[in-house]
């Protein structure tokens, strides 16, 4: 059972402890007597000597004052008989009054002397005690005992506070470490998932590379045959791909009536004539949004007044640049054929249509994804020339233009390869 220290009030002292572990005070009376008894006996002896000395002085003073009072009373009585001629009783009464008055004076003087003596004794005791304390404090052993006691008390207190703080910090660190460990485990799981996906994608890329290399080898193997019989493979538009295309001129809601037919025909390009003043932003957005549902729809082509192509965009790139952020929601609200968005909802498409209407070619070619017709396939090329050009520029499909620069179709690399191989395989 714990007990409290009577000096520092700490309540965690062991029941059998003889010294406080906080302030260093002795809790055992025997220990205290061993250490301080000599000091107290010395002080008590000095105080007793002073009291005895002053007590003797006071008694001597009182005796003298009593004798002096008697003399005064006798003299006073003699004067009374000599000068007044009073009776013996009067003399006795007068003498008694004088004696009482003198006794009172003596007692007052004795009291004052006693108080003075006590004050002197107290002062002497204080001086002696202070001197003894200073002497004790000047003693190196006493100073070391005090310093050791204070140091032990401070060390114990600081250790307790630091230990409590360390425990708190350790608990906080443990909690944060657990949270970090959980986060790390989650991130590790995500990284492993991404790594697995990356490995799958890498395998697919390797397979694609192998297939491409095989195709290149196949093309190389027939290169000599194609070069020797160049004229046989210089085909008209059908050999360049033979895919359909459509020129769109429309304004107002009436222009959208053609969309179902174009969807059925699976057109792969839309052409816009510079300076035609025929295009309206909501209708242009409607065409690109609807036709974009067909994978065959690949290009938006700019043509001049002579219908010569001057540039083009891949549809996904142009749509990503001009569609509003909430394009999916906008398409859902205008799902019907004749439902068109408000002009403020498709600002970029309106700017596109206005630039086409006023023939602002510089503004149009500054849009993301614009490509000039310098990389287009020529309609007078052979299948081999078109395929070789597409392999060099790294394109799977390209627009096809005739000698006047007019768009006549879309060349698809896979179709060109298949068509050429079939022609070679069918030779007698």
PDB file of C-alpha atoms in Angstrom, residues 38-155:
ATOM      1  CA  UNK A  38      23.564  16.857  17.122  1.00  0.00           C
ATOM      2  CA  UNK A  39      22.505  20.081  15.409  1.00  0.00           C
ATOM      3  CA  UNK A  40      19.281  20.398  17.478  1.00  0.00           C
ATOM      4  CA  UNK A  41      21.047  19.590  20.834  1.00  0.00           C
ATOM      5  CA  UNK A  42      23.620  22.268  20.144  1.00  0.00           C
ATOM      6  CA  UNK A  43      20.946  24.913  19.396  1.00  0.00           C
ATOM      7  CA  UNK A  44      18.847  23.895  22.429  1.00  0.00           C
ATOM      8  CA  UNK A  45      21.867  24.204  24.778  1.00  0.00           C
ATOM      9  CA  UNK A  46      22.727  27.644  23.498  1.00  0.00           C
ATOM     10  CA  UNK A  47      19.139  28.871  23.835  1.00  0.00           C
ATOM     11  CA  UNK A  48      18.925  27.453  27.418  1.00  0.00           C
ATOM     12  CA  UNK A  49      22.160  29.209  28.431  1.00  0.00           C
ATOM     13  CA  UNK A  50      20.831  32.522  27.130  1.00  0.00           C
ATOM     14  CA  UNK A  51      17.528  32.132  28.993  1.00  0.00           C
ATOM     15  CA  UNK A  52      19.272  31.296  32.281  1.00  0.00           C
ATOM     16  CA  UNK A  53      21.549  34.286  31.926  1.00  0.00           C
ATOM     17  CA  UNK A  54      18.715  36.717  31.327  1.00  0.00           C
ATOM     18  CA  UNK A  55      16.511  35.172  34.048  1.00  0.00           C
ATOM     19  CA  UNK A  56      19.204  35.845  36.698  1.00  0.00           C
ATOM     20  CA  UNK A  57      19.582  39.394  35.428  1.00  0.00           C
ATOM     21  CA  UNK A  58      15.848  40.042  35.672  1.00  0.00           C
ATOM     22  CA  UNK A  59      15.582  38.645  39.225  1.00  0.00           C
ATOM     23  CA  UNK A  60      18.467  40.871  40.394  1.00  0.00           C
ATOM     24  CA  UNK A  61      16.820  43.885  38.797  1.00  0.00           C
ATOM     25  CA  UNK A  62      13.494  43.157  40.511  1.00  0.00           C
ATOM     26  CA  UNK A  63      15.142  42.829  43.938  1.00  0.00           C
ATOM     27  CA  UNK A  64      16.848  46.200  43.561  1.00  0.00           C
ATOM     28  CA  UNK A  65      13.642  47.852  42.426  1.00  0.00           C
ATOM     29  CA  UNK A  66      11.732  46.473  45.444  1.00  0.00           C
ATOM     30  CA  UNK A  67      14.354  47.850  47.844  1.00  0.00           C
ATOM     31  CA  UNK A  68      14.242  51.146  46.045  1.00  0.00           C
ATOM     32  CA  UNK A  69      10.439  51.227  46.358  1.00  0.00           C
ATOM     33  CA  UNK A  70      10.661  50.663  50.140  1.00  0.00           C
ATOM     34  CA  UNK A  71      13.113  53.516  50.545  1.00  0.00           C
ATOM     35  CA  UNK A  72      10.864  55.759  48.533  1.00  0.00           C
ATOM     36  CA  UNK A  73       7.911  54.816  50.732  1.00  0.00           C
ATOM     37  CA  UNK A  74       9.874  55.546  53.946  1.00  0.00           C
ATOM     38  CA  UNK A  75      11.070  58.895  52.732  1.00  0.00           C
ATOM     39  CA  UNK A  76       7.595  59.802  51.591  1.00  0.00           C
ATOM     40  CA  UNK A  77       6.192  58.926  55.048  1.00  0.00           C
ATOM     41  CA  UNK A  78       8.831  61.047  56.793  1.00  0.00           C
ATOM     42  CA  UNK A  79       8.025  64.029  54.658  1.00  0.00           C
ATOM     43  CA  UNK A  80       4.344  63.610  55.375  1.00  0.00           C
ATOM     44  CA  UNK A  81       4.915  63.667  59.230  1.00  0.00           C
ATOM     45  CA  UNK A  82       7.260  66.577  59.054  1.00  0.00           C
ATOM     46  CA  UNK A  83       5.226  68.827  56.884  1.00  0.00           C
ATOM     47  CA  UNK A  84       1.605  67.961  57.515  1.00  0.00           C
ATOM     48  CA  UNK A  85       1.455  66.735  61.043  1.00  0.00           C
ATOM     49  CA  UNK A  86      -1.009  64.064  60.107  1.00  0.00           C
ATOM     50  CA  UNK A  87      -1.890  61.098  62.279  1.00  0.00           C
ATOM     51  CA  UNK A  88      -0.185  57.700  62.216  1.00  0.00           C
ATOM     52  CA  UNK A  89      -3.096  56.253  60.265  1.00  0.00           C
ATOM     53  CA  UNK A  90      -2.758  58.904  57.626  1.00  0.00           C
ATOM     54  CA  UNK A  91       0.914  58.227  57.424  1.00  0.00           C
ATOM     55  CA  UNK A  92       0.232  54.505  57.045  1.00  0.00           C
ATOM     56  CA  UNK A  93      -2.353  55.116  54.343  1.00  0.00           C
ATOM     57  CA  UNK A  94      -0.092  57.508  52.508  1.00  0.00           C
ATOM     58  CA  UNK A  95       2.807  55.113  52.824  1.00  0.00           C
ATOM     59  CA  UNK A  96       0.622  52.281  51.548  1.00  0.00           C
ATOM     60  CA  UNK A  97      -0.477  54.331  48.531  1.00  0.00           C
ATOM     61  CA  UNK A  98       3.063  55.313  47.789  1.00  0.00           C
ATOM     62  CA  UNK A  99       4.216  51.716  48.164  1.00  0.00           C
ATOM     63  CA  UNK A 100       1.431  50.444  45.895  1.00  0.00           C
ATOM     64  CA  UNK A 101       2.226  53.087  43.328  1.00  0.00           C
ATOM     65  CA  UNK A 102       5.902  52.226  43.553  1.00  0.00           C
ATOM     66  CA  UNK A 103       5.099  48.511  43.279  1.00  0.00           C
ATOM     67  CA  UNK A 104       3.019  49.205  40.219  1.00  0.00           C
ATOM     68  CA  UNK A 105       5.887  51.187  38.719  1.00  0.00           C
ATOM     69  CA  UNK A 106       8.249  48.361  39.645  1.00  0.00           C
ATOM     70  CA  UNK A 107       5.975  45.764  38.013  1.00  0.00           C
ATOM     71  CA  UNK A 108       5.696  47.854  34.888  1.00  0.00           C
ATOM     72  CA  UNK A 109       9.424  48.256  34.820  1.00  0.00           C
ATOM     73  CA  UNK A 110       9.850  44.544  35.455  1.00  0.00           C
ATOM     74  CA  UNK A 111       7.427  43.714  32.649  1.00  0.00           C
ATOM     75  CA  UNK A 112       9.252  46.028  30.275  1.00  0.00           C
ATOM     76  CA  UNK A 113      12.572  44.573  31.380  1.00  0.00           C
ATOM     77  CA  UNK A 114      11.198  41.073  30.848  1.00  0.00           C
ATOM     78  CA  UNK A 115       9.961  41.942  27.342  1.00  0.00           C
ATOM     79  CA  UNK A 116      13.289  43.542  26.576  1.00  0.00           C
ATOM     80  CA  UNK A 117      15.093  40.478  27.882  1.00  0.00           C
ATOM     81  CA  UNK A 118      12.860  38.161  25.818  1.00  0.00           C
ATOM     82  CA  UNK A 119      13.480  40.270  22.714  1.00  0.00           C
ATOM     83  CA  UNK A 120      17.174  40.185  23.426  1.00  0.00           C
ATOM     84  CA  UNK A 121      17.041  36.428  23.915  1.00  0.00           C
ATOM     85  CA  UNK A 122      15.049  35.989  20.692  1.00  0.00           C
ATOM     86  CA  UNK A 123      17.503  38.120  18.784  1.00  0.00           C
ATOM     87  CA  UNK A 124      20.383  36.201  20.280  1.00  0.00           C
ATOM     88  CA  UNK A 125      18.695  32.895  19.461  1.00  0.00           C
ATOM     89  CA  UNK A 126      17.983  34.046  15.905  1.00  0.00           C
ATOM     90  CA  UNK A 127      21.554  35.131  15.452  1.00  0.00           C
ATOM     91  CA  UNK A 128      22.867  31.884  16.876  1.00  0.00           C
ATOM     92  CA  UNK A 129      20.451  29.770  14.816  1.00  0.00           C
ATOM     93  CA  UNK A 130      21.248  31.738  11.670  1.00  0.00           C
ATOM     94  CA  UNK A 131      24.948  31.365  12.351  1.00  0.00           C
ATOM     95  CA  UNK A 132      24.554  27.657  12.972  1.00  0.00           C
ATOM     96  CA  UNK A 133      22.514  27.248   9.794  1.00  0.00           C
ATOM     97  CA  UNK A 134      25.065  29.208   7.776  1.00  0.00           C
ATOM     98  CA  UNK A 135      27.817  27.115   9.295  1.00  0.00           C
ATOM     99  CA  UNK A 136      25.915  23.969   8.408  1.00  0.00           C
ATOM    100  CA  UNK A 137      25.201  25.195   4.890  1.00  0.00           C
ATOM    101  CA  UNK A 138      28.825  26.149   4.404  1.00  0.00           C
ATOM    102  CA  UNK A 139      29.792  22.607   5.237  1.00  0.00           C
ATOM    103  CA  UNK A 140      30.729  20.775   1.946  1.00  0.00           C
ATOM    104  CA  UNK A 141      29.057  17.573   3.099  1.00  0.00           C
ATOM    105  CA  UNK A 142      25.775  19.409   3.799  1.00  0.00           C
ATOM    106  CA  UNK A 143      25.883  21.218   0.459  1.00  0.00           C
ATOM    107  CA  UNK A 144      26.557  17.963  -1.351  1.00  0.00           C
ATOM    108  CA  UNK A 145      23.666  16.300   0.488  1.00  0.00           C
ATOM    109  CA  UNK A 146      21.309  19.137  -0.563  1.00  0.00           C
ATOM    110  CA  UNK A 147      22.574  19.083  -4.164  1.00  0.00           C
ATOM    111  CA  UNK A 148      22.247  15.301  -4.366  1.00  0.00           C
ATOM    112  CA  UNK A 149      18.740  15.420  -2.892  1.00  0.00           C
ATOM    113  CA  UNK A 150      17.611  18.140  -5.329  1.00  0.00           C
ATOM    114  CA  UNK A 151      19.266  16.409  -8.275  1.00  0.00           C
ATOM    115  CA  UNK A 152      17.630  13.080  -7.379  1.00  0.00           C
ATOM    116  CA  UNK A 153      14.234  14.782  -6.997  1.00  0.00           C
ATOM    117  CA  UNK A 154      14.545  16.678 -10.302  1.00  0.00           C
ATOM    118  CA  UNK A 155      15.854  13.610 -12.109  1.00  0.00           C
TER     119      UNK A 155
END
